[in-house]
Coordinates of C-alpha atoms in Angstrom, one line a residue:
X1 CA 0.0 0.0 0.0
X2 CA 2.8 2.4 0.9
X3 CA 4.5 1.6 -2.3
X4 CA 1.4 2.4 -4.5
X5 CA 0.9 5.6 -2.5
X6 CA 4.5 6.6 -3.1
X7 CA 4.1 5.8 -6.8
X8 CA 0.9 7.9 -7.0
X9 CA 2.7 10.9 -5.6
X10 CA 5.6 10.4 -7.9
X11 CA 3.3 10.4 -10.9
X12 CA 1.8 13.9 -10.2
X13 CA 2.6 16.4 -13.0
X14 CA 5.3 19.0 -12.2
X15 CA 3.9 22.5 -12.4
X16 CA 5.5 24.7 -15.2
X17 CA 8.0 27.2 -14.0
X18 CA 7.2 30.9 -14.3
X19 CA 9.9 32.4 -16.7
X20 CA 9.2 36.0 -15.6
X21 CA 11.7 37.2 -13.1
X22 CA 9.8 38.9 -10.3
X23 CA 6.4 38.8 -11.9
X24 CA 4.8 40.5 -8.9
X25 CA 7.2 43.5 -8.7
X26 CA 8.4 42.7 -5.2
X27 CA 12.2 42.4 -5.6
X28 CA 13.2 46.0 -4.9
X29 CA 16.6 47.7 -5.0
X30 CA 15.1 50.4 -2.7
X31 CA 11.8 51.7 -1.6
X32 CA 10.2 53.9 -4.3
X33 CA 10.2 57.6 -3.5
X34 CA 8.0 60.3 -4.9
X35 CA 10.4 61.4 -7.6
X36 CA 12.5 58.3 -7.8
X37 CA 10.0 55.5 -8.6
X38 CA 10.7 54.2 -12.1
X39 CA 11.2 50.4 -12.5
X40 CA 14.9 50.7 -13.4
X41 CA 15.6 52.8 -10.2
X42 CA 13.6 50.6 -7.8
X43 CA 13.4 47.0 -9.1
X44 CA 16.0 44.4 -9.8
X45 CA 14.6 42.7 -12.9
X46 CA 12.5 45.3 -14.6
X47 CA 14.2 47.9 -16.9
X48 CA 13.6 50.2 -19.8
X49 CA 15.6 51.3 -22.9
X50 CA 15.4 55.1 -22.3
X51 CA 13.7 55.5 -18.9
X52 CA 10.1 55.6 -19.9
X53 CA 9.2 52.7 -17.6
X54 CA 6.3 52.2 -15.3
X55 CA 6.2 53.2 -11.6
X56 CA 6.7 50.9 -8.6
X57 CA 3.9 50.9 -6.1
X58 CA 5.0 49.3 -2.8
X59 CA 3.6 49.3 0.8
X60 CA 7.0 50.5 2.1
X61 CA 6.1 54.0 0.8
X62 CA 3.7 55.8 3.0
X63 CA 2.5 58.3 0.4
X64 CA 2.1 58.8 -3.4
X65 CA 3.9 55.5 -4.3
X66 CA 2.3 53.4 -1.6
X67 CA 0.0 50.4 -1.5
X68 CA -3.0 50.3 -1.4
X69 CA -3.4 54.1 -1.4
X70 CA -1.4 56.0 -3.9
X71 CA -1.6 59.0 -6.2
X72 CA -3.2 57.0 -9.0
X73 CA -6.0 55.6 -6.8
X74 CA -6.6 52.8 -4.3
X75 CA -6.0 49.1 -4.9
X76 CA -4.7 46.1 -2.9
X77 CA -2.1 44.0 -4.6
X78 CA -3.3 40.8 -6.3
X79 CA -0.6 39.1 -4.2
X80 CA 2.3 40.2 -2.1
X81 CA 3.0 43.8 -1.1
X82 CA 3.6 45.6 -4.5
X83 CA 2.5 46.1 -8.1
X84 CA 3.6 48.1 -11.1
X85 CA 1.7 50.9 -12.9
X86 CA 1.9 52.1 -16.5
X87 CA 0.3 54.8 -18.6
X88 CA -1.4 53.4 -21.7
X89 CA -3.4 56.4 -23.1
X90 CA -3.4 60.2 -23.1
X91 CA -6.5 62.0 -24.4
X92 CA -6.1 64.8 -27.0
X93 CA -6.6 67.4 -24.3
X94 CA -3.6 66.2 -22.4
X95 CA -0.6 68.6 -22.5
X96 CA 1.7 66.6 -20.3
X97 CA 2.7 62.9 -20.1
X98 CA 3.7 60.0 -22.2
X99 CA 3.1 56.2 -22.6
X100 CA 5.1 53.9 -20.3
X101 CA 5.8 50.2 -20.5
X102 CA 6.8 47.4 -18.2
X103 CA 10.0 45.7 -19.6
X104 CA 11.3 42.7 -17.7
X105 CA 13.7 39.8 -18.0
X106 CA 12.9 36.1 -18.6
X107 CA 14.9 33.5 -16.7
X108 CA 15.6 31.6 -19.9
X109 CA 15.1 32.1 -23.6
X110 CA 12.0 30.9 -25.3
X111 CA 12.2 27.9 -27.7
X112 CA 11.3 27.9 -31.4
X113 CA 7.7 26.8 -32.2
X114 CA 6.9 26.0 -28.5
X115 CA 3.6 27.3 -27.1
X116 CA 3.7 29.5 -24.0
X117 CA 0.9 30.8 -21.8
X118 CA 1.1 34.4 -20.6
X119 CA -1.1 35.5 -17.7
X120 CA -1.2 38.9 -16.0
X121 CA -3.6 40.8 -13.8
X122 CA -4.6 44.4 -14.4
X123 CA -6.7 47.0 -12.7
X124 CA -7.7 50.5 -13.9
X125 CA -6.5 53.2 -11.5
X126 CA -9.6 54.7 -10.0
X127 CA -8.4 58.3 -9.8
X128 CA -8.0 58.5 -13.6
X129 CA -10.9 59.3 -16.0
X130 CA -10.0 57.2 -19.0
X131 CA -9.9 53.5 -19.8
X132 CA -7.9 52.0 -22.7
X133 CA -8.8 48.5 -24.0
X134 CA -5.5 48.0 -25.8
X135 CA -3.1 45.8 -23.9
X136 CA -0.3 43.8 -25.5
X137 CA 2.7 41.7 -24.6
X138 CA 5.8 41.7 -26.8
X139 CA 8.7 39.2 -26.5
X140 CA 12.1 40.0 -28.0
X141 CA 15.8 38.9 -27.9
X142 CA 16.9 42.5 -27.2
X143 CA 15.5 45.5 -25.4
X144 CA 13.1 47.6 -27.5
X145 CA 14.4 51.0 -28.6
X146 CA 12.4 54.1 -27.8
X147 CA 11.7 56.5 -30.7
X148 CA 10.0 59.9 -30.5
X149 CA 8.2 60.7 -33.8
X150 CA 6.5 64.1 -34.0
X151 CA 7.2 64.9 -30.3
X152 CA 5.4 61.8 -29.1
X153 CA 6.9 58.4 -28.2
X154 CA 6.7 54.8 -29.2
X155 CA 8.8 51.7 -29.2
X156 CA 10.7 50.5 -32.3
X157 CA 9.7 46.9 -32.5
X158 CA 11.5 44.4 -34.7
X159 CA 8.4 42.2 -35.3
X160 CA 4.7 42.2 -34.6
X161 CA 3.4 42.2 -31.1
X162 CA 3.1 38.5 -29.9
X163 CA -0.1 38.9 -27.8
X164 CA -2.9 41.4 -28.2
X165 CA -5.7 41.1 -25.6
X166 CA -9.2 42.1 -26.8
X167 CA -11.1 42.6 -23.6
X168 CA -13.1 45.3 -21.7
X169 CA -10.7 46.9 -19.2
X170 CA -12.9 49.4 -17.3
X171 CA -12.8 47.6 -14.0
X172 CA -11.5 49.9 -11.2
X173 CA -12.3 47.6 -8.3
X174 CA -10.3 44.4 -8.1
X175 CA -8.2 42.7 -10.8
X176 CA -9.0 41.5 -14.3
X177 CA -7.2 38.4 -15.5
X178 CA -5.6 38.4 -19.0
X179 CA -4.8 34.9 -20.2
X180 CA -3.8 33.6 -23.6
X181 CA -1.1 31.6 -25.4
X182 CA 1.3 32.3 -28.3
X183 CA 3.9 30.4 -30.4
X184 CA 7.5 31.5 -29.8
X185 CA 9.8 32.2 -32.7
X186 CA 12.8 31.4 -30.5
X187 CA 15.6 33.3 -28.6
X188 CA 13.1 35.7 -26.9
X189 CA 14.6 36.9 -23.6
X190 CA 12.7 40.1 -22.8
X191 CA 9.0 40.8 -22.1
X192 CA 7.4 44.2 -22.7
X193 CA 3.9 45.0 -21.5
X194 CA 1.7 48.0 -22.4
X195 CA -0.2 49.7 -25.3
X196 CA 1.8 49.5 -28.5
X197 CA -0.7 51.7 -30.5
X198 CA -0.7 55.5 -30.8
X199 CA -3.3 57.4 -28.8
X200 CA -5.2 58.1 -32.1
X201 CA -5.3 54.4 -32.9
X202 CA -6.2 53.3 -29.3
X203 CA -9.6 52.0 -28.2
X204 CA -10.1 54.4 -25.3
X205 CA -13.2 55.9 -23.6
X206 CA -14.0 58.4 -20.9
X207 CA -15.2 56.4 -17.8
X208 CA -15.5 59.2 -15.2
X209 CA -15.3 58.4 -11.6
X210 CA -13.0 60.0 -9.0
X211 CA -11.5 63.2 -10.2
X212 CA -7.8 63.0 -11.1
X213 CA -5.5 64.5 -8.6
X214 CA -7.7 64.0 -5.6
X215 CA -4.6 65.0 -3.6
X216 CA -2.6 68.0 -4.6
X217 CA 0.0 67.3 -1.8
X218 CA 1.4 64.0 -0.6
X219 CA 3.4 63.3 2.5
X220 CA 5.6 60.2 3.0
X221 CA 8.4 59.3 5.3
X222 CA 10.8 61.5 3.3
X223 CA 8.8 64.7 3.1
X224 CA 5.8 66.6 1.6
X225 CA 5.4 66.9 -2.2
X226 CA 3.2 69.0 -4.5
X227 CA 1.7 67.7 -7.7
X228 CA 0.7 70.2 -10.4
X229 CA 0.2 68.1 -13.5
X230 CA -3.3 67.0 -14.6
X231 CA -3.4 63.2 -14.6
X232 CA -6.6 62.7 -16.7
X233 CA -5.3 59.7 -18.7
X234 CA -5.3 55.9 -18.4
X235 CA -3.1 54.3 -15.8
X236 CA -3.2 50.5 -15.2
X237 CA -1.8 48.6 -12.2
X238 CA -0.1 45.3 -13.2
X239 CA 0.6 42.3 -11.0
X240 CA 1.5 38.6 -11.1
X241 CA 2.8 38.4 -14.6
X242 CA 3.7 34.8 -15.6
X243 CA 4.9 33.1 -18.8
X244 CA 5.0 29.3 -18.7
X245 CA 5.5 26.6 -21.2
X246 CA 2.0 25.5 -22.2
X247 CA 2.8 22.2 -24.0
X248 CA 5.2 20.7 -26.5
X249 CA 2.8 20.5 -29.4
X250 CA 4.0 23.7 -31.0
X251 CA 2.3 24.3 -34.4
X252 CA 0.0 21.3 -34.1
X253 CA -2.8 23.5 -32.8
X254 CA -5.2 23.5 -29.8
X255 CA -8.9 23.9 -29.2
X256 CA -10.1 20.6 -30.8
X257 CA -13.9 20.5 -30.6
X258 CA -14.3 24.2 -29.7
X259 CA -13.6 25.7 -33.1
X260 CA -13.6 24.5 -36.7
X261 CA -12.4 26.3 -39.8
X262 CA -13.6 25.1 -43.2
X263 CA -12.9 24.5 -45.9
X264 CA -9.2 24.0 -45.1
X265 CA -7.4 24.2 -47.5
X266 CA -9.3 27.1 -49.2
X267 CA -8.9 29.9 -51.7
X268 CA -8.9 32.8 -49.2
X269 CA -12.5 32.6 -47.9
X270 CA -13.5 30.3 -45.0
X271 CA -16.3 29.7 -42.4
X272 CA -15.7 29.7 -38.7
X273 CA -17.9 27.4 -36.5
X274 CA -17.8 27.8 -32.7
X275 CA -19.0 25.2 -30.2
X276 CA -20.5 28.1 -28.1
X277 CA -22.2 30.8 -30.3
X278 CA -21.3 34.4 -29.8
X279 CA -18.8 37.0 -30.9
X280 CA -15.1 36.0 -31.0
X281 CA -11.9 37.7 -32.1
X282 CA -10.0 36.0 -35.0
X283 CA -6.4 36.7 -36.0
X284 CA -4.6 35.4 -39.1
X285 CA -0.8 35.5 -39.1
X286 CA 2.1 34.2 -41.1
X287 CA 4.1 31.3 -39.6
X288 CA 6.7 33.9 -38.8
X289 CA 4.2 35.6 -36.5
X290 CA 3.2 38.7 -38.6
X291 CA -0.6 39.4 -38.1
X292 CA -2.1 40.0 -41.6
X293 CA -5.8 40.3 -40.6
X294 CA -7.9 40.5 -37.4
X295 CA -11.6 41.0 -36.9
X296 CA -14.4 40.3 -34.5
X297 CA -16.7 37.7 -36.0
X298 CA -19.9 35.7 -35.2
X299 CA -20.5 32.0 -35.3
X300 CA -20.9 30.5 -38.8
X301 CA -19.9 33.6 -40.5
X302 CA -18.2 33.4 -44.0
X303 CA -15.0 35.4 -43.8
X304 CA -13.0 36.9 -46.7
X305 CA -10.0 38.8 -45.3
X306 CA -9.1 42.1 -47.0
X307 CA -6.6 42.5 -48.6
X308 CA -6.8 39.1 -50.3
X309 CA -4.6 36.4 -48.8
X310 CA -1.6 35.2 -50.8
X311 CA -1.2 31.5 -51.2
X312 CA 0.6 29.8 -48.4
X313 CA 0.3 28.7 -44.7
X314 CA -1.3 30.8 -42.0
X315 CA -1.9 30.5 -38.3
X316 CA -5.5 31.0 -37.1
X317 CA -6.0 32.2 -33.5
X318 CA -9.5 32.5 -32.1
X319 CA -10.1 34.3 -28.8
X320 CA -13.0 35.1 -26.6
X321 CA -12.9 37.3 -23.5
X322 CA -9.1 37.3 -23.7
X323 CA -8.9 33.5 -23.7
X324 CA -7.6 31.4 -26.6
X325 CA -10.2 29.0 -28.0
X326 CA -8.1 27.7 -30.9
X327 CA -4.7 27.9 -32.5
X328 CA -4.1 26.0 -35.7
X329 CA -2.8 26.1 -39.3
X330 CA -4.8 27.1 -42.4
X331 CA -3.7 26.6 -46.0
X332 CA -4.7 29.1 -48.8
X333 CA -4.3 27.6 -52.3

């Protein structure tokens, strides 16, 4: 009996290891201060190419950079005693500010054609008046480079964004889970989180709520500080970021029984059938990962992407509520 019990325990699957170093923003170099709060100044494993990184919110700070109360709003951590905060959208009326990103290290490089699951938790800061529904995750072998076209700012990316979540992100109370999978192209060693679109391209909306800058002064253990800039844009807290190996099937596809694409092969038009009717988000990409077409669709809808698809192999990804229902290959003849 003891032998069988021991064998049963031995046969339990080993949980996948989180490849994100300090996914909960806990490993600090020092406690974040009012004007010294960027990731690269306060965290061991999170950095940024030219300084436009997010801010560290930690319970060690008793003022603006604190937890749960801080100058962006009020939120308890999803776990631990800290979280990150990034700016994802600025309205046209804004005269001050810029996008920021969370750029972190992975403990090992990703493997070619392996499927990985990426999970993170976000919460809209409740002292800000805008929500932005664009959230992406980009994996690369080098740090992204910051560029500043027309006085703005963006990241110079060497390939398309690996993961784009399509989900309502207006929740100001508690945390929203973002969860999906992607196929690695190999050698990725850095993870970048944020909005990779310009403000004009972003899906943003005014959500109201608490007035921005509910505190014009903040006092912490180092002194009293005065805030003058209007913070009427979109700020999101981020916590518990994880990237794990999902399985070894690579390009074999997932979602059997949930989604069917037919005919396959086809001449550039196809029908999508979903096991559970309702809207879903469909992305077509090349095997190298470049997204060539994306659209929200309904069950049993005939789809003809524009522009017309060239002959060849494509990856089809079907998502609903931020979760992947299907990943598989499609052939256009």
